[in-house]
Amino acid sequence: MDGVVDRDIRLPKVAELVANEIRRRIINGDVQAGDPLPNEAELTALFGVSRPTLREALRLLEADGLIEVKRGVRGGPRVRVPDIAVTARHAAMLLQMRGTTLEDLIGARLIIEPAAVRALAGRASKRDVKALREAHQAELDVGDDYDANAHHATLFHALLVELVGNQTLTLLNELLIGIQDMENRTVVHRLDDADARS
């Protein structure tokens, strides 16, 4: 046809369409975390697909972290809340492939956190301030224990952004913190290995 670019058009597989529909129902809240999905026979009848197609759809949802499939008599697919750590691992791999440094990750947080502080400065409640002071004190109380210090510092920085109340900002910050924690552990392991060799 004139004016239409000749490209290969990939149509989604039936399993992807089934997974998309179940995903939509989970995201819309039609099914809650912890709820079981209907059994295999009901799902194949509902979507008019074969067992292998349904199982492929369930594998796609399991890879997304939206369901957990348990085997056995009381098993079956159950809805779950995706874990930010899974997303952080994937994002960390992509950033590592791009040569992203720990300094770059910290730089991203240095852009987000001052904005969070400005947002909180005008509207933080006494309870917010108390929670931040307690989180900061917990970080100070661990002294020179690097792992405990890093853990409490992470909690403080997460709380700082979370108190702003913006879900998107909170999720982005959790993602950055998760990636930075993985990078920190890699650095610590390298230092430990270097110490062991000396």
PDB file of C-alpha atoms in Angstrom:
ATOM      1  CA  MET A   1       0.000   0.000   0.000  1.00  0.00           C
ATOM      2  CA  ASP A   2       1.166   3.532  -0.732  1.00  0.00           C
ATOM      3  CA  GLY A   3       2.403   5.482   2.286  1.00  0.00           C
ATOM      4  CA  VAL A   4       2.652   2.428   4.523  1.00  0.00           C
ATOM      5  CA  VAL A   5       6.104   1.365   5.631  1.00  0.00           C
ATOM      6  CA  ASP A   6       6.728  -2.294   4.882  1.00  0.00           C
ATOM      7  CA  ARG A   7       7.621  -3.808   8.256  1.00  0.00           C
ATOM      8  CA  ASP A   8       7.163  -7.128   9.904  1.00  0.00           C
ATOM      9  CA  ILE A   9       4.226  -6.874  12.257  1.00  0.00           C
ATOM     10  CA  ARG A  10       4.403  -9.210  15.210  1.00  0.00           C
ATOM     11  CA  LEU A  11       1.031 -10.290  16.463  1.00  0.00           C
ATOM     12  CA  PRO A  12       0.909 -11.239  20.141  1.00  0.00           C
ATOM     13  CA  LYS A  13       0.708 -14.920  20.953  1.00  0.00           C
ATOM     14  CA  VAL A  14      -2.513 -16.183  22.502  1.00  0.00           C
ATOM     15  CA  ALA A  15      -0.676 -16.804  25.795  1.00  0.00           C
ATOM     16  CA  GLU A  16       0.385 -13.133  25.871  1.00  0.00           C
ATOM     17  CA  LEU A  17      -3.220 -12.039  25.309  1.00  0.00           C
ATOM     18  CA  VAL A  18      -4.417 -14.259  28.167  1.00  0.00           C
ATOM     19  CA  ALA A  19      -1.610 -12.984  30.422  1.00  0.00           C
ATOM     20  CA  ASN A  20      -2.506  -9.380  29.512  1.00  0.00           C
ATOM     21  CA  GLU A  21      -6.141  -9.927  30.476  1.00  0.00           C
ATOM     22  CA  ILE A  22      -5.279 -11.532  33.824  1.00  0.00           C
ATOM     23  CA  ARG A  23      -2.681  -8.786  34.429  1.00  0.00           C
ATOM     24  CA  ARG A  24      -5.345  -6.138  33.719  1.00  0.00           C
ATOM     25  CA  ARG A  25      -7.711  -7.740  36.239  1.00  0.00           C
ATOM     26  CA  ILE A  26      -4.989  -7.855  38.902  1.00  0.00           C
ATOM     27  CA  ILE A  27      -3.960  -4.223  38.315  1.00  0.00           C
ATOM     28  CA  ASN A  28      -7.607  -3.074  38.376  1.00  0.00           C
ATOM     29  CA  GLY A  29      -8.047  -4.787  41.737  1.00  0.00           C
ATOM     30  CA  ASP A  30     -10.559  -7.373  40.507  1.00  0.00           C
ATOM     31  CA  VAL A  31      -8.300  -9.912  42.234  1.00  0.00           C
ATOM     32  CA  GLN A  32      -6.317  -8.991  45.352  1.00  0.00           C
ATOM     33  CA  ALA A  33      -2.864 -10.053  46.516  1.00  0.00           C
ATOM     34  CA  GLY A  34      -3.168 -13.428  48.237  1.00  0.00           C
ATOM     35  CA  ASP A  35      -6.293 -14.428  46.303  1.00  0.00           C
ATOM     36  CA  PRO A  36      -6.152 -17.648  44.300  1.00  0.00           C
ATOM     37  CA  LEU A  37      -6.932 -17.522  40.614  1.00  0.00           C
ATOM     38  CA  PRO A  38      -9.532 -20.007  39.346  1.00  0.00           C
ATOM     39  CA  ASN A  39      -8.184 -23.520  38.775  1.00  0.00           C
ATOM     40  CA  GLU A  40      -6.691 -24.604  35.470  1.00  0.00           C
ATOM     41  CA  ALA A  41      -9.906 -26.126  34.131  1.00  0.00           C
ATOM     42  CA  GLU A  42     -11.886 -22.960  34.888  1.00  0.00           C
ATOM     43  CA  LEU A  43      -9.243 -20.706  33.332  1.00  0.00           C
ATOM     44  CA  THR A  44      -8.957 -22.764  30.148  1.00  0.00           C
ATOM     45  CA  ALA A  45     -12.750 -22.678  29.793  1.00  0.00           C
ATOM     46  CA  LEU A  46     -12.923 -18.949  30.627  1.00  0.00           C
ATOM     47  CA  PHE A  47     -10.366 -17.996  27.972  1.00  0.00           C
ATOM     48  CA  GLY A  48     -11.098 -20.809  25.523  1.00  0.00           C
ATOM     49  CA  VAL A  49      -7.461 -21.889  25.349  1.00  0.00           C
ATOM     50  CA  SER A  50      -5.510 -25.110  25.711  1.00  0.00           C
ATOM     51  CA  ARG A  51      -3.676 -26.114  28.900  1.00  0.00           C
ATOM     52  CA  PRO A  52      -0.224 -25.462  27.352  1.00  0.00           C
ATOM     53  CA  THR A  53      -1.317 -21.962  26.295  1.00  0.00           C
ATOM     54  CA  LEU A  54      -2.701 -21.228  29.759  1.00  0.00           C
ATOM     55  CA  ARG A  55       0.464 -22.530  31.416  1.00  0.00           C
ATOM     56  CA  GLU A  56       2.575 -20.276  29.206  1.00  0.00           C
ATOM     57  CA  ALA A  57       0.382 -17.302  30.187  1.00  0.00           C
ATOM     58  CA  LEU A  58       0.820 -18.180  33.868  1.00  0.00           C
ATOM     59  CA  ARG A  59       4.604 -18.428  33.396  1.00  0.00           C
ATOM     60  CA  LEU A  60       4.591 -14.911  31.920  1.00  0.00           C
ATOM     61  CA  LEU A  61       2.664 -13.595  34.929  1.00  0.00           C
ATOM     62  CA  GLU A  62       4.958 -15.471  37.306  1.00  0.00           C
ATOM     63  CA  ALA A  63       8.000 -13.895  35.587  1.00  0.00           C
ATOM     64  CA  ASP A  64       6.386 -10.479  36.171  1.00  0.00           C
ATOM     65  CA  GLY A  65       6.037 -11.345  39.859  1.00  0.00           C
ATOM     66  CA  LEU A  66       2.238 -10.937  39.695  1.00  0.00           C
ATOM     67  CA  ILE A  67       1.430 -14.525  40.621  1.00  0.00           C
ATOM     68  CA  GLU A  68       3.039 -17.401  42.427  1.00  0.00           C
ATOM     69  CA  VAL A  69       2.238 -20.897  41.227  1.00  0.00           C
ATOM     70  CA  LYS A  70       2.339 -23.563  43.921  1.00  0.00           C
ATOM     71  CA  ARG A  71       2.349 -27.223  43.032  1.00  0.00           C
ATOM     72  CA  GLY A  72       0.347 -29.915  44.768  1.00  0.00           C
ATOM     73  CA  VAL A  73      -3.212 -30.536  45.938  1.00  0.00           C
ATOM     74  CA  ARG A  74      -3.601 -27.112  47.570  1.00  0.00           C
ATOM     75  CA  GLY A  75      -1.517 -25.439  44.907  1.00  0.00           C
ATOM     76  CA  GLY A  76      -2.391 -23.334  41.911  1.00  0.00           C
ATOM     77  CA  PRO A  77      -1.819 -19.730  40.888  1.00  0.00           C
ATOM     78  CA  ARG A  78      -2.110 -17.103  43.620  1.00  0.00           C
ATOM     79  CA  VAL A  79      -1.913 -13.322  43.145  1.00  0.00           C
ATOM     80  CA  ARG A  80       1.029 -11.569  44.772  1.00  0.00           C
ATOM     81  CA  VAL A  81       2.409  -8.052  44.988  1.00  0.00           C
ATOM     82  CA  PRO A  82       5.486  -7.696  42.772  1.00  0.00           C
ATOM     83  CA  ASP A  83       8.731  -7.273  44.699  1.00  0.00           C
ATOM     84  CA  ILE A  84      10.659  -4.046  44.039  1.00  0.00           C
ATOM     85  CA  ALA A  85      13.867  -6.080  44.413  1.00  0.00           C
ATOM     86  CA  VAL A  86      13.055  -7.964  41.182  1.00  0.00           C
ATOM     87  CA  THR A  87      12.657  -4.699  39.267  1.00  0.00           C
ATOM     88  CA  ALA A  88      15.791  -3.319  40.914  1.00  0.00           C
ATOM     89  CA  ARG A  89      17.809  -6.378  39.799  1.00  0.00           C
ATOM     90  CA  HIS A  90      16.675  -5.943  36.193  1.00  0.00           C
ATOM     91  CA  ALA A  91      17.331  -2.200  36.255  1.00  0.00           C
ATOM     92  CA  ALA A  92      20.738  -2.773  37.895  1.00  0.00           C
ATOM     93  CA  MET A  93      21.725  -5.188  35.126  1.00  0.00           C
ATOM     94  CA  LEU A  94      20.713  -2.661  32.479  1.00  0.00           C
ATOM     95  CA  LEU A  95      22.619   0.130  34.238  1.00  0.00           C
ATOM     96  CA  GLN A  96      25.701  -2.085  34.623  1.00  0.00           C
ATOM     97  CA  MET A  97      25.574  -2.900  30.910  1.00  0.00           C
ATOM     98  CA  ARG A  98      25.552   0.853  30.257  1.00  0.00           C
ATOM     99  CA  GLY A  99      28.570   1.339  32.513  1.00  0.00           C
ATOM    100  CA  THR A 100      26.669   3.299  35.160  1.00  0.00           C
ATOM    101  CA  THR A 101      28.745   4.041  38.261  1.00  0.00           C
ATOM    102  CA  LEU A 102      27.802   4.111  41.936  1.00  0.00           C
ATOM    103  CA  GLU A 103      28.456   7.870  41.827  1.00  0.00           C
ATOM    104  CA  ASP A 104      25.839   8.189  39.087  1.00  0.00           C
ATOM    105  CA  LEU A 105      23.253   6.397  41.250  1.00  0.00           C
ATOM    106  CA  ILE A 106      24.068   8.588  44.229  1.00  0.00           C
ATOM    107  CA  GLY A 107      23.813  11.627  41.935  1.00  0.00           C
ATOM    108  CA  ALA A 108      20.257  10.625  40.977  1.00  0.00           C
ATOM    109  CA  ARG A 109      19.310  10.415  44.649  1.00  0.00           C
ATOM    110  CA  LEU A 110      20.939  13.808  45.259  1.00  0.00           C
ATOM    111  CA  ILE A 111      18.483  15.258  42.757  1.00  0.00           C
ATOM    112  CA  ILE A 112      15.425  13.533  44.257  1.00  0.00           C
ATOM    113  CA  GLU A 113      16.090  13.997  47.979  1.00  0.00           C
ATOM    114  CA  PRO A 114      16.520  17.814  48.107  1.00  0.00           C
ATOM    115  CA  ALA A 115      13.215  18.106  46.234  1.00  0.00           C
ATOM    116  CA  ALA A 116      11.647  15.803  48.840  1.00  0.00           C
ATOM    117  CA  VAL A 117      13.076  17.927  51.662  1.00  0.00           C
ATOM    118  CA  ARG A 118      11.649  21.102  50.052  1.00  0.00           C
ATOM    119  CA  ALA A 119       8.235  19.448  49.700  1.00  0.00           C
ATOM    120  CA  LEU A 120       8.313  18.287  53.323  1.00  0.00           C
ATOM    121  CA  ALA A 121       9.616  21.573  54.744  1.00  0.00           C
ATOM    122  CA  GLY A 122       6.331  23.336  54.191  1.00  0.00           C
ATOM    123  CA  ARG A 123       3.983  20.640  55.365  1.00  0.00           C
ATOM    124  CA  ALA A 124       5.711  18.051  57.569  1.00  0.00           C
ATOM    125  CA  SER A 125       3.728  17.142  60.658  1.00  0.00           C
ATOM    126  CA  LYS A 126       5.248  16.758  64.126  1.00  0.00           C
ATOM    127  CA  ARG A 127       4.865  13.017  63.653  1.00  0.00           C
ATOM    128  CA  ASP A 128       6.850  13.179  60.378  1.00  0.00           C
ATOM    129  CA  VAL A 129       9.656  15.135  62.057  1.00  0.00           C
ATOM    130  CA  LYS A 130       9.696  12.710  64.993  1.00  0.00           C
ATOM    131  CA  ALA A 131       9.889   9.704  62.636  1.00  0.00           C
ATOM    132  CA  LEU A 132      12.804  11.284  60.733  1.00  0.00           C
ATOM    133  CA  ARG A 133      14.656  12.107  63.975  1.00  0.00           C
ATOM    134  CA  GLU A 134      14.194   8.554  65.254  1.00  0.00           C
ATOM    135  CA  ALA A 135      15.393   7.080  61.942  1.00  0.00           C
ATOM    136  CA  HIS A 136      18.447   9.363  61.994  1.00  0.00           C
ATOM    137  CA  GLN A 137      19.209   8.490  65.616  1.00  0.00           C
ATOM    138  CA  ALA A 138      18.981   4.774  64.831  1.00  0.00           C
ATOM    139  CA  GLU A 139      21.614   5.334  62.138  1.00  0.00           C
ATOM    140  CA  LEU A 140      23.891   7.179  64.597  1.00  0.00           C
ATOM    141  CA  ASP A 141      23.411   4.540  67.307  1.00  0.00           C
ATOM    142  CA  VAL A 142      24.991   1.729  65.275  1.00  0.00           C
ATOM    143  CA  GLY A 143      28.357   3.492  65.234  1.00  0.00           C
ATOM    144  CA  ASP A 144      31.032   1.979  62.989  1.00  0.00           C
ATOM    145  CA  ASP A 145      29.139  -1.193  62.018  1.00  0.00           C
ATOM    146  CA  TYR A 146      29.143  -0.647  58.240  1.00  0.00           C
ATOM    147  CA  ASP A 147      26.304  -3.056  57.384  1.00  0.00           C
ATOM    148  CA  ALA A 148      24.019  -1.794  60.159  1.00  0.00           C
ATOM    149  CA  ASN A 149      24.882   1.810  59.309  1.00  0.00           C
ATOM    150  CA  ALA A 150      24.098   1.262  55.617  1.00  0.00           C
ATOM    151  CA  HIS A 151      20.809  -0.447  56.556  1.00  0.00           C
ATOM    152  CA  HIS A 152      19.662   2.410  58.809  1.00  0.00           C
ATOM    153  CA  ALA A 153      20.838   5.054  56.324  1.00  0.00           C
ATOM    154  CA  THR A 154      18.726   3.326  53.670  1.00  0.00           C
ATOM    155  CA  LEU A 155      15.694   3.366  55.977  1.00  0.00           C
ATOM    156  CA  PHE A 156      16.191   7.075  56.699  1.00  0.00           C
ATOM    157  CA  HIS A 157      16.501   8.035  53.025  1.00  0.00           C
ATOM    158  CA  ALA A 158      13.495   5.885  52.075  1.00  0.00           C
ATOM    159  CA  LEU A 159      11.398   7.481  54.840  1.00  0.00           C
ATOM    160  CA  LEU A 160      12.425  10.980  53.762  1.00  0.00           C
ATOM    161  CA  VAL A 161      10.985  10.477  50.280  1.00  0.00           C
ATOM    162  CA  GLU A 162       8.045   8.324  51.408  1.00  0.00           C
ATOM    163  CA  LEU A 163       6.762  11.099  53.720  1.00  0.00           C
ATOM    164  CA  VAL A 164       6.258  13.342  50.677  1.00  0.00           C
ATOM    165  CA  GLY A 165       3.304  11.086  49.825  1.00  0.00           C
ATOM    166  CA  ASN A 166       3.958  10.830  46.079  1.00  0.00           C
ATOM    167  CA  GLN A 167       3.694   7.170  45.017  1.00  0.00           C
ATOM    168  CA  THR A 168       5.696   7.614  41.806  1.00  0.00           C
ATOM    169  CA  LEU A 169       8.539   9.359  43.612  1.00  0.00           C
ATOM    170  CA  THR A 170       8.500   6.725  46.368  1.00  0.00           C
ATOM    171  CA  LEU A 171       8.723   3.882  43.848  1.00  0.00           C
ATOM    172  CA  LEU A 172      11.553   5.565  41.913  1.00  0.00           C
ATOM    173  CA  ASN A 173      13.431   6.136  45.164  1.00  0.00           C
ATOM    174  CA  GLU A 174      12.923   2.511  46.270  1.00  0.00           C
ATOM    175  CA  LEU A 175      14.260   1.403  42.906  1.00  0.00           C
ATOM    176  CA  LEU A 176      17.340   3.626  43.206  1.00  0.00           C
ATOM    177  CA  ILE A 177      17.955   2.498  46.778  1.00  0.00           C
ATOM    178  CA  GLY A 178      17.638  -1.154  45.761  1.00  0.00           C
ATOM    179  CA  ILE A 179      20.132  -0.703  42.934  1.00  0.00           C
ATOM    180  CA  GLN A 180      22.515   1.266  45.147  1.00  0.00           C
ATOM    181  CA  ASP A 181      22.335  -1.400  47.866  1.00  0.00           C
ATOM    182  CA  MET A 182      23.311  -4.068  45.320  1.00  0.00           C
ATOM    183  CA  GLU A 183      26.204  -1.903  44.129  1.00  0.00           C
ATOM    184  CA  ASN A 184      27.301  -1.245  47.724  1.00  0.00           C
ATOM    185  CA  ARG A 185      27.331  -4.982  48.452  1.00  0.00           C
ATOM    186  CA  THR A 186      29.422  -5.586  45.324  1.00  0.00           C
ATOM    187  CA  VAL A 187      31.955  -2.967  46.473  1.00  0.00           C
ATOM    188  CA  VAL A 188      32.083  -4.439  50.002  1.00  0.00           C
ATOM    189  CA  HIS A 189      32.609  -7.962  48.620  1.00  0.00           C
ATOM    190  CA  ARG A 190      35.461  -6.692  46.434  1.00  0.00           C
ATOM    191  CA  LEU A 191      37.082  -4.997  49.452  1.00  0.00           C
ATOM    192  CA  ASP A 192      36.650  -8.160  51.544  1.00  0.00           C
ATOM    193  CA  ASP A 193      38.205 -10.257  48.767  1.00  0.00           C
ATOM    194  CA  ALA A 194      41.097  -7.814  48.467  1.00  0.00           C
ATOM    195  CA  ASP A 195      41.662  -7.940  52.258  1.00  0.00           C
ATOM    196  CA  ALA A 196      41.594 -11.738  52.189  1.00  0.00           C
ATOM    197  CA  ARG A 197      44.234 -11.795  49.441  1.00  0.00           C
ATOM    198  CA  SER A 198      46.587  -9.389  51.283  1.00  0.00           C
TER     199      SER A 198
END
